[in-house]
PDB file of C-alpha atoms in Angstrom:
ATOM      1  CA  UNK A   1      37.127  -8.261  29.593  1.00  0.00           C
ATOM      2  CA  UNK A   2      36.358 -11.636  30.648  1.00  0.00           C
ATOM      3  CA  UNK A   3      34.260 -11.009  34.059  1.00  0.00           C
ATOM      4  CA  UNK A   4      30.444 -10.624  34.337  1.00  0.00           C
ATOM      5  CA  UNK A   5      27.814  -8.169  34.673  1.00  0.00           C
ATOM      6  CA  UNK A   6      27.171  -8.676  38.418  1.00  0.00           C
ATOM      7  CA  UNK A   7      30.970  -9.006  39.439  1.00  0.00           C
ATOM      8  CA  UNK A   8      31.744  -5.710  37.453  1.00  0.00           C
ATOM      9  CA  UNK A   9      28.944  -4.132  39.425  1.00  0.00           C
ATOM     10  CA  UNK A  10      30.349  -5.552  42.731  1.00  0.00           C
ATOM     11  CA  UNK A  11      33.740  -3.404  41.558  1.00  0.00           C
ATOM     12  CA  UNK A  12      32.095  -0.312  40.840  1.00  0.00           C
ATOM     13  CA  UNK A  13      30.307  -0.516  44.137  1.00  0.00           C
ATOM     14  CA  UNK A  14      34.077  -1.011  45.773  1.00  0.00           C
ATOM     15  CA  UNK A  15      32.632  -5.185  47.468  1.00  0.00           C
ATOM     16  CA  UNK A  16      35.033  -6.721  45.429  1.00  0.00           C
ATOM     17  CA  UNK A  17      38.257  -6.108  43.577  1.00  0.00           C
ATOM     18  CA  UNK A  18      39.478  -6.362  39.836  1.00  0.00           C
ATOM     19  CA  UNK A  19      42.152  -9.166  39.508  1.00  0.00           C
ATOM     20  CA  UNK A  20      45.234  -8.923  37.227  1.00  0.00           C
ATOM     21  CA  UNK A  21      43.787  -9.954  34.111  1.00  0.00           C
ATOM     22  CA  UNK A  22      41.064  -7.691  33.915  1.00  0.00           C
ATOM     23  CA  UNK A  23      42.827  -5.152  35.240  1.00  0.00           C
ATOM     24  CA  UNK A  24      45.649  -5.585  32.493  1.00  0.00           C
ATOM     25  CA  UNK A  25      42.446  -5.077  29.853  1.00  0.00           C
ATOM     26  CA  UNK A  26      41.249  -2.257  31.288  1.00  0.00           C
ATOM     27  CA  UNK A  27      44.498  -0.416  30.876  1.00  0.00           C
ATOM     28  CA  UNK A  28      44.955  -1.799  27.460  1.00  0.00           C
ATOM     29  CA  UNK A  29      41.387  -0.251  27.059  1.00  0.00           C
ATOM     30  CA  UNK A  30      41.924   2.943  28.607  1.00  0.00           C
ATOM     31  CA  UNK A  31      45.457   3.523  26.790  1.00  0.00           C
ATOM     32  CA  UNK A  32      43.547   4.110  23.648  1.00  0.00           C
ATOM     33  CA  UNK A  33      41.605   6.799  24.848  1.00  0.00           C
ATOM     34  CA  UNK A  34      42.002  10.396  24.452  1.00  0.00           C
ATOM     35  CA  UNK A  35      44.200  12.626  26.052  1.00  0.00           C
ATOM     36  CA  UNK A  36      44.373  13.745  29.147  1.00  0.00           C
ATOM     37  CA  UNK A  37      43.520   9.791  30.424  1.00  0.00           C
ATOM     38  CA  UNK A  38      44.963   7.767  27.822  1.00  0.00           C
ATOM     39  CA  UNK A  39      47.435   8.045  24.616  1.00  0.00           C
ATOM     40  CA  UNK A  40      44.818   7.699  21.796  1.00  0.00           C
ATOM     41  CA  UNK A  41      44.129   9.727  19.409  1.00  0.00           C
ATOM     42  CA  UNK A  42      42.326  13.136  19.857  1.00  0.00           C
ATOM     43  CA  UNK A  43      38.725  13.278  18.529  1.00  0.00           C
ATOM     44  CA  UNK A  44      37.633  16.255  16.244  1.00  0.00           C
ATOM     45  CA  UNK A  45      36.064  19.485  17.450  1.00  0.00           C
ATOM     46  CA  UNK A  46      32.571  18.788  16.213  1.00  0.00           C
ATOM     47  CA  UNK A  47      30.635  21.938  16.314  1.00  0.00           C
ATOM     48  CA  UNK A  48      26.864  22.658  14.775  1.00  0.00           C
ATOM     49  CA  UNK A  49      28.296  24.746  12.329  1.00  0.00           C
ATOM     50  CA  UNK A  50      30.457  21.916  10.296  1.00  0.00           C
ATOM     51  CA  UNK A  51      28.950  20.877   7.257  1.00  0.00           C
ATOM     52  CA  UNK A  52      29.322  17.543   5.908  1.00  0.00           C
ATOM     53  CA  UNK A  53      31.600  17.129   2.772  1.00  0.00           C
ATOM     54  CA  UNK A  54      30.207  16.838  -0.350  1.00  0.00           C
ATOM     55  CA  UNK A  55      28.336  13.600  -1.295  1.00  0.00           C
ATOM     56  CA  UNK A  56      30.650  11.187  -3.640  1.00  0.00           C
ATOM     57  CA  UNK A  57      28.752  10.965  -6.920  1.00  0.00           C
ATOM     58  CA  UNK A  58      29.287   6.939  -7.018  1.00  0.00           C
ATOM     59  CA  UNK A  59      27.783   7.095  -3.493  1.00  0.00           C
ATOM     60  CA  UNK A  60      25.048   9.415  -4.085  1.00  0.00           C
ATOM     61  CA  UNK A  61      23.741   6.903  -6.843  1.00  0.00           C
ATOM     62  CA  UNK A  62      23.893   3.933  -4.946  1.00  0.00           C
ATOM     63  CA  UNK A  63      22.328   5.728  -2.208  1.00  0.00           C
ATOM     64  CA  UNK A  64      19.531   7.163  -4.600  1.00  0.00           C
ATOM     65  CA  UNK A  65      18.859   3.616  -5.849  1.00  0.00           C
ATOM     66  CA  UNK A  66      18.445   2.066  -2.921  1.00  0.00           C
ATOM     67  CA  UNK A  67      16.123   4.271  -1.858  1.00  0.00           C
ATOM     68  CA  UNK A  68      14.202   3.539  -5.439  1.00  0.00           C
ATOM     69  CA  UNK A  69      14.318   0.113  -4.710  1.00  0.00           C
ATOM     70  CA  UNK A  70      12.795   0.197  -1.353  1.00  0.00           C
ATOM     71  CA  UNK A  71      10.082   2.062  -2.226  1.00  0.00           C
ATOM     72  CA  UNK A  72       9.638  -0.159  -4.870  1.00  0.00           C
ATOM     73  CA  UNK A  73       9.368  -2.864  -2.381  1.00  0.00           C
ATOM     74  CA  UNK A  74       7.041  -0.934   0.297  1.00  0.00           C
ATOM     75  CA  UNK A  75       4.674  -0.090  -2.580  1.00  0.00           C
ATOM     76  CA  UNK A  76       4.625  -3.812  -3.705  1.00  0.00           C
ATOM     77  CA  UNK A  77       3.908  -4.566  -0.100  1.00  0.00           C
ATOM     78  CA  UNK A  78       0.878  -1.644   0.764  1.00  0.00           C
ATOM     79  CA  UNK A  79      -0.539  -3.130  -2.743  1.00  0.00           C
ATOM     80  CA  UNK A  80      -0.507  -7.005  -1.317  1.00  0.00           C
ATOM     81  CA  UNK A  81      -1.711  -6.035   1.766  1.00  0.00           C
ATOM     82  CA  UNK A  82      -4.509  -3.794   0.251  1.00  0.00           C
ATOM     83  CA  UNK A  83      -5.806  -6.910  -1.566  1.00  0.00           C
ATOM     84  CA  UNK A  84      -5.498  -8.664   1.680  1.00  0.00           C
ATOM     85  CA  UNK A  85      -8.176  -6.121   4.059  1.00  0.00           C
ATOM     86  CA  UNK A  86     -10.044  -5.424   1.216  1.00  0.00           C
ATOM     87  CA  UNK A  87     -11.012  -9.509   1.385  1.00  0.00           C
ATOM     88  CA  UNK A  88     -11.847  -9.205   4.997  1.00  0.00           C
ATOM     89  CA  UNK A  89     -15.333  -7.412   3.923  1.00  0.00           C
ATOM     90  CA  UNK A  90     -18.206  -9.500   4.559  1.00  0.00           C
ATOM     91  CA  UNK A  91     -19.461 -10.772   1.493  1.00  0.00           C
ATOM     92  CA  UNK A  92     -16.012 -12.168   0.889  1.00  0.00           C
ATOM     93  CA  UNK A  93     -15.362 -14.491   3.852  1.00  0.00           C
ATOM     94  CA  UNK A  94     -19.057 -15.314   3.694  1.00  0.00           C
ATOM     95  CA  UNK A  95     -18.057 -16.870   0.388  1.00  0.00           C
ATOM     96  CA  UNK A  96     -15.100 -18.258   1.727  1.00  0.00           C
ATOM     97  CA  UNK A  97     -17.114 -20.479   4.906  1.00  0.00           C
ATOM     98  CA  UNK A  98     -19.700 -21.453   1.968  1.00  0.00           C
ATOM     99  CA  UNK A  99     -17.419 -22.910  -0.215  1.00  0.00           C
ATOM    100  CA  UNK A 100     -15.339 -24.500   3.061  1.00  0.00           C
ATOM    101  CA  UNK A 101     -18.194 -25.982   4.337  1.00  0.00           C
ATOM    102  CA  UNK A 102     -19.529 -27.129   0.417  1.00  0.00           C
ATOM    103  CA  UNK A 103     -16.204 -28.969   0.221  1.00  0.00           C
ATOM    104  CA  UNK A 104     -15.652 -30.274   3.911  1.00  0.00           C
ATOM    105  CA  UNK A 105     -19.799 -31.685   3.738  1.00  0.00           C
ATOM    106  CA  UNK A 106     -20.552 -32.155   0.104  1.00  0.00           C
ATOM    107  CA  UNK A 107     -17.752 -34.578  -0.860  1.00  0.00           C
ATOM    108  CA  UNK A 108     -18.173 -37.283   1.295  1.00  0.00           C
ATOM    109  CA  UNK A 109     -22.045 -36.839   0.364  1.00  0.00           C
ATOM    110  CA  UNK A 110     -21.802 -36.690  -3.162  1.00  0.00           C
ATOM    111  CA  UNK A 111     -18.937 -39.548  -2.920  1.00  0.00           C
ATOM    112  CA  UNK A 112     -21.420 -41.820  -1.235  1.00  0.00           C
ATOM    113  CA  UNK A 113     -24.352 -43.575  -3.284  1.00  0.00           C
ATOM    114  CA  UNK A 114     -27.955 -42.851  -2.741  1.00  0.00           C
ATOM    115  CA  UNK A 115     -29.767 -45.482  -1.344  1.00  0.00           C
ATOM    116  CA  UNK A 116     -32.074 -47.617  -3.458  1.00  0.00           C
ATOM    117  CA  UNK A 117     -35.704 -48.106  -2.596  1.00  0.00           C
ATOM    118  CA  UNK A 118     -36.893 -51.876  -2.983  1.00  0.00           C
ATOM    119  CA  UNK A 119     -39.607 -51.555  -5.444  1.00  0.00           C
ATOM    120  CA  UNK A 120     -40.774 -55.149  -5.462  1.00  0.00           C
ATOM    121  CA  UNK A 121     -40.616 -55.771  -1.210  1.00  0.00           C
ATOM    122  CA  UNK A 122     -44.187 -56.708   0.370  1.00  0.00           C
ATOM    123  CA  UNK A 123     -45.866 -53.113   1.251  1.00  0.00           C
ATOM    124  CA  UNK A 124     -43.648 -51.063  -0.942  1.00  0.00           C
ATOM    125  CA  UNK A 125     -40.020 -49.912  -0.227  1.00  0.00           C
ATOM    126  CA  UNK A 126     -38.807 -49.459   3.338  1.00  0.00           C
ATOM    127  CA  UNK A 127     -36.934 -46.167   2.735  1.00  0.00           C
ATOM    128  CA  UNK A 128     -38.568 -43.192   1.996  1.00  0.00           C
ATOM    129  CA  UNK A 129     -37.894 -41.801  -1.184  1.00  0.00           C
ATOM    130  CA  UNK A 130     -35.573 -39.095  -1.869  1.00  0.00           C
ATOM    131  CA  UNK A 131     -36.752 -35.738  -1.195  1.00  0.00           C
ATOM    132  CA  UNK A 132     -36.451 -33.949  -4.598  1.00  0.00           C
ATOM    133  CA  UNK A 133     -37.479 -37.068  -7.292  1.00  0.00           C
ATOM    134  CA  UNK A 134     -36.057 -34.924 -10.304  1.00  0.00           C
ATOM    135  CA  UNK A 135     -32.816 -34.041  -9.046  1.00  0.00           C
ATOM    136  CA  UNK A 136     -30.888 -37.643 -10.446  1.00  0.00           C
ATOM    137  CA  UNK A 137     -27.112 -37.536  -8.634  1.00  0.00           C
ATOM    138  CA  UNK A 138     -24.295 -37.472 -11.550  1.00  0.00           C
ATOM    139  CA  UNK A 139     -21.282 -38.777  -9.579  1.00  0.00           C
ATOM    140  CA  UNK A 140     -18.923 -37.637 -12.365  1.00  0.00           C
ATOM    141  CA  UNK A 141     -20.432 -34.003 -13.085  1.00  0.00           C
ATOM    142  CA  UNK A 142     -20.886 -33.261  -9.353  1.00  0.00           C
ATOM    143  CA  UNK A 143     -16.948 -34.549  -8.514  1.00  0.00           C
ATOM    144  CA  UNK A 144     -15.944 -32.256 -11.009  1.00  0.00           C
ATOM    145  CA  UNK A 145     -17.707 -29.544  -9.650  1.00  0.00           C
ATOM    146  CA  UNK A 146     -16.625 -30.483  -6.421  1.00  0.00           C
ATOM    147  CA  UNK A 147     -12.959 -30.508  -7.566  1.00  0.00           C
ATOM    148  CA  UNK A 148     -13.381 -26.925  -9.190  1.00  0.00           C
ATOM    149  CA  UNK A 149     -15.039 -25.445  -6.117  1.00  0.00           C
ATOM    150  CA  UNK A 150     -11.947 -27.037  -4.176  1.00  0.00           C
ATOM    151  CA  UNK A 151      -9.342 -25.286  -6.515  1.00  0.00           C
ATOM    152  CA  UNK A 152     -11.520 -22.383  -6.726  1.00  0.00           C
ATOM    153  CA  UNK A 153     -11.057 -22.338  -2.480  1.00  0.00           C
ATOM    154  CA  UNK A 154      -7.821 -23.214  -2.410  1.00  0.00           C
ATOM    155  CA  UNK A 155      -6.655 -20.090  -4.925  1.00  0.00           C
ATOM    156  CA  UNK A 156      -8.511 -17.551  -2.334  1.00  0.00           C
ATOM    157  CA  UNK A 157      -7.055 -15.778   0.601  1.00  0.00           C
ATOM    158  CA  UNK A 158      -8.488 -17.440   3.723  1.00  0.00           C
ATOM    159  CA  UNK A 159     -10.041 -14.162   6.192  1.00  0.00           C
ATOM    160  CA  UNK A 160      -7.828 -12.952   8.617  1.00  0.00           C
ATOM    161  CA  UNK A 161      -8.272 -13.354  12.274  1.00  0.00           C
ATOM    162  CA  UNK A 162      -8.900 -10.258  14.091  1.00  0.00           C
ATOM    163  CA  UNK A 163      -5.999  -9.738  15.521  1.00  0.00           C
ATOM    164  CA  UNK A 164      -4.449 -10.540  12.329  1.00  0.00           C
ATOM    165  CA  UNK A 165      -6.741  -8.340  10.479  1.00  0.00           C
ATOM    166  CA  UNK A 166      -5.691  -5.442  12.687  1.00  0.00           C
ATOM    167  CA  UNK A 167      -1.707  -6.184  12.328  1.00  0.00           C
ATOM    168  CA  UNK A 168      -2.664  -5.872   8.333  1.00  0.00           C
ATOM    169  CA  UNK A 169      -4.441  -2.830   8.745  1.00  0.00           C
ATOM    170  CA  UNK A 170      -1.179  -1.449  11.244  1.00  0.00           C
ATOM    171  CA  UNK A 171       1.214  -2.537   8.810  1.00  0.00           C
ATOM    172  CA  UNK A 172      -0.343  -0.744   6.309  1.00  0.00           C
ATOM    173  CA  UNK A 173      -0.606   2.575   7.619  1.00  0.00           C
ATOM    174  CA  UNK A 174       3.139   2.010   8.379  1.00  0.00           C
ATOM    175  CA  UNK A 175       4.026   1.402   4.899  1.00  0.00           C
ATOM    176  CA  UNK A 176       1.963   4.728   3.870  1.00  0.00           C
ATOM    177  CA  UNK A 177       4.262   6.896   5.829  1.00  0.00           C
ATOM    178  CA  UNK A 178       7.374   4.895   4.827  1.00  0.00           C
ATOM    179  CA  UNK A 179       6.118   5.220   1.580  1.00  0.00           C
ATOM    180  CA  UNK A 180       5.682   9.144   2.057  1.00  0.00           C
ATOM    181  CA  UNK A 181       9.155   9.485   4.032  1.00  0.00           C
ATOM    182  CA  UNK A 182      10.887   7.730   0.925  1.00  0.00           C
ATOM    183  CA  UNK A 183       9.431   9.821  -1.867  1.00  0.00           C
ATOM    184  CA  UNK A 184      10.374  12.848  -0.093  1.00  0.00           C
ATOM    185  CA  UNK A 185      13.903  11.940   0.778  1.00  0.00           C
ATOM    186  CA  UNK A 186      13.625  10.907  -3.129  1.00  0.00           C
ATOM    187  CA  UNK A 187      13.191  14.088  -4.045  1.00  0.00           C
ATOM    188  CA  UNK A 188      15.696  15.686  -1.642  1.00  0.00           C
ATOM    189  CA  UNK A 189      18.599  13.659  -3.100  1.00  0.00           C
ATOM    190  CA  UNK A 190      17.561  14.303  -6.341  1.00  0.00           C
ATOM    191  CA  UNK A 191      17.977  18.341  -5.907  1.00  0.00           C
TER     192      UNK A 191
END
């Protein structure tokens, strides 16, 4: 109509007036509706005891499969987000922080060289020497490892927050009873 929520309200509360414009809408508007106030057309007698025509068959399988579909779809969806909780127990994100931290920490660690104890210096060598004697660093075999414990991270879910772990779990239970509503409608339309 071309005026604004607060000046319409300043109409119907009689402050301020309509100007030509709007007023020439409004009848354009109110023409079209039904008699006794304007010239449209007449709307049906609804009553409670009209039934609705018969379903189209064309319609009634495009309806039917795109109910299939969605199901489909919100099964797909309670199955993902199944997976998803079910890795919020605690052995799994304990996992998760261990191999985090063995990838943050270890890396630079195993990427750095040990320190080499001067044999020959007056008194012995200055550094101590490494705590386990046996255990001889392999830069190549421990990178690799490293590098597999990195892809091994990176293909697992990371744990949920809380809240996000209770937006899962909501979700969920929604997708159950969409889940249950569909099948039943399902087989409704298929009577």
């Amino acid at each position: 109509m071309g005026v604004n929520q607060q000046f319409l309200a300043a109409v119907e509360a009689g402050r301020k007036q309509l100007g030509p414009v709007a007023d020439q809408r409004l009848q354009v508007l109110a023409r079209q509706l039904p008699p006794p106030d304007g010239h449209g057309p007449v709307p049906p007698a609804f009553t409670d005891g009209d039934e609705a025509p018969p379903p189209d068959p064309a319609e009634a399988a495009e309806g039917l499969a795109a109910l299939r579909q969605r199901l489909d779809r919100c099964q797909w969806l309670r199955t993902d987000l199944t997976y998803k909780v079910g890795q919020q127990r605690q052995p799994n994100q304990a996992r998760h922080q261990r191999r985090r931290w063995a990838v943050r920490v270890l890396g630079p660690l195993l990427a750095a060289p040990l320190p080499q104890p001067d044999w020959l210096a007056p008194g012995g060598p200055a550094l101590p020497l490494p705590p386990y004697p046996r255990a001889t660093p392999d830069a190549a075999r421990d990178t690799h490892w490293l590098e597999g414990l990195a892809l091994r991270l990176a293909a697992t879910t990371a744990p949920l927050s809380p809240a996000a772990a209770a937006l899962a779990r909501a979700r969920l239970r929604g997708l159950e009873a969409e889940i249950q509503e569909l099948t039943a409608a399902i087989l409704e339309f298929e009577k």
